[in-house]
mmCIF file of C-alpha atoms in Angstrom:
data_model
loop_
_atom_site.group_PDB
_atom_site.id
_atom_site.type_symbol
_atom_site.label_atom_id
_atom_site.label_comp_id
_atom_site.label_asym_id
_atom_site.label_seq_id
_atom_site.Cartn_x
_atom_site.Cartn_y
_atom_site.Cartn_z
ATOM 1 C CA UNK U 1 6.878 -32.464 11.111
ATOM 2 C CA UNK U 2 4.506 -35.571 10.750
ATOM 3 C CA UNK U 3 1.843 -35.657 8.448
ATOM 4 C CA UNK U 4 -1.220 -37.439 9.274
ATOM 5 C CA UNK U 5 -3.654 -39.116 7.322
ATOM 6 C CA UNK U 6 -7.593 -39.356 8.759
ATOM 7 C CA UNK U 7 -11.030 -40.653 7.243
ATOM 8 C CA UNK U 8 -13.186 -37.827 7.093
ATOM 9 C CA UNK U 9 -16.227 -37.888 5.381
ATOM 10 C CA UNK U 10 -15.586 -41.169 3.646
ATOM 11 C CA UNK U 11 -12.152 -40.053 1.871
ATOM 12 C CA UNK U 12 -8.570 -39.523 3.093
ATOM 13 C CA UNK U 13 -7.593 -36.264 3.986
ATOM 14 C CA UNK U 14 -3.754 -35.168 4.950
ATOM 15 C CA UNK U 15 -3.872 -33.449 8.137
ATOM 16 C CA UNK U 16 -0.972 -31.562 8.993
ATOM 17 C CA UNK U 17 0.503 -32.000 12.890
ATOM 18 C CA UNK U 18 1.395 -29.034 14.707
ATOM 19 C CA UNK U 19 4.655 -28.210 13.380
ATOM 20 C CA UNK U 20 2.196 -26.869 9.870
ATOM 21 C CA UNK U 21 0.760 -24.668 11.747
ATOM 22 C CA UNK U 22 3.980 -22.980 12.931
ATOM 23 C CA UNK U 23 4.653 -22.876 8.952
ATOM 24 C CA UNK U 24 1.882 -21.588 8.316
ATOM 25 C CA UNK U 25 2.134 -18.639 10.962
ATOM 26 C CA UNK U 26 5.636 -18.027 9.755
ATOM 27 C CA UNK U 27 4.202 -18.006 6.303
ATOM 28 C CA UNK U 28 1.516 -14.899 6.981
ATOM 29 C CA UNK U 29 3.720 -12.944 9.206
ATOM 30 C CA UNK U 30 6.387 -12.940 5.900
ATOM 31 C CA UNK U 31 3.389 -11.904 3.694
ATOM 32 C CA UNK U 32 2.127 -8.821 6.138
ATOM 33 C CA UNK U 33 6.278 -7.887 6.676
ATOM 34 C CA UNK U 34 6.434 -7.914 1.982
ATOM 35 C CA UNK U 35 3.548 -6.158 2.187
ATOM 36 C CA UNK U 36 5.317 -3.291 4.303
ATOM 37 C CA UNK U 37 8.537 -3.823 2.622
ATOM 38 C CA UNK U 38 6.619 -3.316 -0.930
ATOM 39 C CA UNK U 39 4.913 -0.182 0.562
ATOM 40 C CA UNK U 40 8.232 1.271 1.408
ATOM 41 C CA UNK U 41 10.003 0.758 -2.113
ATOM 42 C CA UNK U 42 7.016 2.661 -3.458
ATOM 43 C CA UNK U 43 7.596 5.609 -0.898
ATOM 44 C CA UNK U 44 11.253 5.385 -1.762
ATOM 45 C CA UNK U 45 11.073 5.228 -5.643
ATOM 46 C CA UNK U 46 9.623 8.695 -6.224
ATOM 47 C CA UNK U 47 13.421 10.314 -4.712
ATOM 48 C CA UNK U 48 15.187 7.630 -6.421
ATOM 49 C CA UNK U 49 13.633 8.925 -9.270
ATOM 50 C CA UNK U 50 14.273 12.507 -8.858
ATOM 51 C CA UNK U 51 18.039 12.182 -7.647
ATOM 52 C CA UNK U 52 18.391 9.887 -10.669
ATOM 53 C CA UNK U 53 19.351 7.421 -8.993
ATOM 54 C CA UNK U 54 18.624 4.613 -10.687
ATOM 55 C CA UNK U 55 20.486 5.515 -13.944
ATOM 56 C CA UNK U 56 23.512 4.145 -12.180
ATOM 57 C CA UNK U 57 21.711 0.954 -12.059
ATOM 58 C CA UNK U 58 19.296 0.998 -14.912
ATOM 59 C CA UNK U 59 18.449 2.213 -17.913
ATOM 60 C CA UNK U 60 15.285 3.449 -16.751
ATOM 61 C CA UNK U 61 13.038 4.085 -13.479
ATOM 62 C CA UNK U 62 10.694 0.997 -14.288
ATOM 63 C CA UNK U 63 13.826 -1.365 -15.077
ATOM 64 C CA UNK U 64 15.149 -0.228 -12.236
ATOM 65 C CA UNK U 65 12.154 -0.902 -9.973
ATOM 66 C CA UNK U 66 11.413 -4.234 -12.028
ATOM 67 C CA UNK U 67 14.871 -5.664 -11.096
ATOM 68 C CA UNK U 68 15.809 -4.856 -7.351
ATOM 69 C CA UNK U 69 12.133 -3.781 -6.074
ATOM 70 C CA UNK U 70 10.240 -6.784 -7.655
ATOM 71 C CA UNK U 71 7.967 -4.163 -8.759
ATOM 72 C CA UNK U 72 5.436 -4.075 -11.629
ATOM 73 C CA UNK U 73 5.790 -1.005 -14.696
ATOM 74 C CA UNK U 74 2.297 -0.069 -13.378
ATOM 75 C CA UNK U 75 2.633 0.352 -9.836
ATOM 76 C CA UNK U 76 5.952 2.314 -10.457
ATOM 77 C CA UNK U 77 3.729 4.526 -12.784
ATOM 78 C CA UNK U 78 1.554 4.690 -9.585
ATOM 79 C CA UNK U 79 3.854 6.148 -7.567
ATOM 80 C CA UNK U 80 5.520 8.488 -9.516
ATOM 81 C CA UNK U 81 2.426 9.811 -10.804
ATOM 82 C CA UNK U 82 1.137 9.763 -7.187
ATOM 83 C CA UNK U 83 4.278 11.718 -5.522
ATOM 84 C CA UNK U 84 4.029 14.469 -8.498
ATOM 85 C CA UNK U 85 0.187 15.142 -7.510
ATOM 86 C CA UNK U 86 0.842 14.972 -3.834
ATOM 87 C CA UNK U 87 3.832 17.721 -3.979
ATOM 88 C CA UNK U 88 1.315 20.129 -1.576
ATOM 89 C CA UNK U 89 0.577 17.264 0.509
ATOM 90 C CA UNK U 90 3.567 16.062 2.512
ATOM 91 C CA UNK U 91 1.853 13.775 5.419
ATOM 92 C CA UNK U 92 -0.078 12.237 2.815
ATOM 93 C CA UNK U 93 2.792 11.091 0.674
ATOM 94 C CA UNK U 94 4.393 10.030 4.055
ATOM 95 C CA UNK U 95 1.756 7.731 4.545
ATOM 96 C CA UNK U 96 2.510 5.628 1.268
ATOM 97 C CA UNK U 97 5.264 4.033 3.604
ATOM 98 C CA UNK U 98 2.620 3.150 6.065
ATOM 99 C CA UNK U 99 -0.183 1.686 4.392
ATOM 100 C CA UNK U 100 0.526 2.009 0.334
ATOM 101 C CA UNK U 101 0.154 3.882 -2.860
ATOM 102 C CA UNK U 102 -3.142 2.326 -3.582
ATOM 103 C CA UNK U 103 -5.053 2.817 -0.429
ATOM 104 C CA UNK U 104 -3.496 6.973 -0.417
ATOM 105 C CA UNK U 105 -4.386 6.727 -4.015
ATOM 106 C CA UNK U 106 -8.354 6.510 -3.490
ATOM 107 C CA UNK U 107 -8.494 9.141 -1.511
ATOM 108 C CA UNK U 108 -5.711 11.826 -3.158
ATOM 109 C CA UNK U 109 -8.702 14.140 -5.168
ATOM 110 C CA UNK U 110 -10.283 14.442 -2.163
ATOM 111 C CA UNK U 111 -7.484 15.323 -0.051
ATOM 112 C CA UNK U 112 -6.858 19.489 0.219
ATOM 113 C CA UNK U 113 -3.790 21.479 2.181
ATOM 114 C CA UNK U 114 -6.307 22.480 4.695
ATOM 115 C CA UNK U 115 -8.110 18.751 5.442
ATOM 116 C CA UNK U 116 -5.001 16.273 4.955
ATOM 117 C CA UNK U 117 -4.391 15.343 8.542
ATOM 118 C CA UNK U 118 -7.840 14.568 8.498
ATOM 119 C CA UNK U 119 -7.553 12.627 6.182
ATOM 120 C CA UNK U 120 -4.499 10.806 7.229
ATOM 121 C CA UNK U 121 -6.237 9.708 10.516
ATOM 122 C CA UNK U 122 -8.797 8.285 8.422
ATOM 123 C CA UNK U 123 -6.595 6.193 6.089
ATOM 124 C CA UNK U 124 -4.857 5.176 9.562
ATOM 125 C CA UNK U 125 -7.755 3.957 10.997
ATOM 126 C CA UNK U 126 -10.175 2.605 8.409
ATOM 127 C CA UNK U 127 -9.631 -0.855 6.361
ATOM 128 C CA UNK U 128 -9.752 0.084 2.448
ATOM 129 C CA UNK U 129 -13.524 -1.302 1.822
ATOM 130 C CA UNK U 130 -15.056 1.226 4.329
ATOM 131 C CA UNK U 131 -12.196 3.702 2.725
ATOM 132 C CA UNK U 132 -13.979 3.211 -0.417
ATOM 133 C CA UNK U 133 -17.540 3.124 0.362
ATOM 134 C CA UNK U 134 -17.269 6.746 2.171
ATOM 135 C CA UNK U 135 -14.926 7.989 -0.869
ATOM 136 C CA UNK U 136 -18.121 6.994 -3.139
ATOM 137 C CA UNK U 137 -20.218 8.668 -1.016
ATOM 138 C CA UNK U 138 -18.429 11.906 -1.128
ATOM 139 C CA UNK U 139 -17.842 12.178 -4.900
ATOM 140 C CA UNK U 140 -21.432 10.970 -4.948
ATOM 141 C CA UNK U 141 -21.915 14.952 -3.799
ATOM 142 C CA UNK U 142 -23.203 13.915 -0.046
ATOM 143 C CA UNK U 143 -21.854 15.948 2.654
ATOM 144 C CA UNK U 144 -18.620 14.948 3.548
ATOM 145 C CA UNK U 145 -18.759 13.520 6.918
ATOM 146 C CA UNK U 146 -16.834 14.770 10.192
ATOM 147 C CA UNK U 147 -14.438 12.478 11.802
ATOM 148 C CA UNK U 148 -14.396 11.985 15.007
ATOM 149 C CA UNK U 149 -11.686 10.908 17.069
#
């Protein structure tokens, strides 16, 4: 890779040749895969956790999650706290795996037995800011809108 050195604007800048931007495709395409890999170890931890798993590895849940899942003591609380509350709602705890306890986490008061695949095309489909903005509208005591599909 050759790095290349152009007048712009009066100063040097170090322009990178194409071989950078191979790097830097590799480089984003590693941070979407840890993002998926992250949002698995969260799915996972909850029946680590309750097969006591870990103890053969750890003193406790959050050590163990700390040391081979590169997770933080709060996201671990997360999840566990998450997969207790979402006992009655299997295809939403599913979808932790898919796109992560934080984005299933804005939505879990809201989500009932009877509208959870509803729910679980939305979290699909929408990006987390529109995610939010309708969840604020709904607790905001609006009519919760039909989806549409």
């Amino acid at each position: 890779m050759e790095l290349v050195a152009q007048n712009i604007g009066g100063g040097y800048v170090t322009v990178a040749s194409k071989g950078s931007d191979d790097l830097h495709a590799k480089f984003v395409q590693l941070g979407r895969d840890r993002h998926k890999l992250t949002h698995m170890l969260l799915y996972l931890l909850p029946k680590i956790y309750a097969q006591k798993i870990y103890l053969g590895y750890a003193k406790s849940i959050f050590e163990y999650g700390n040391k081979f899942g590169g997770l933080s003591d709060l996201v671990i609380c997360k999840a566990l706290k998450l997969h207790q509350e979402l006992f009655d709602r299997p295809h939403l705890m599913r979808l932790v795996a898919l796109v992560g306890v934080h984005k299933v986490s804005l939505v879990q008061t809201l989500v009932t037995p009877e509208n959870e695949l509803e729910w679980v095309s939305r979290l699909k489909t929408m990006n987390t800011a529109a995610l939010q903005v309708l969840v604020k509208e709904i607790r905001k005591g609006r009519q919760e809108p039909k989806l549409t599909i």
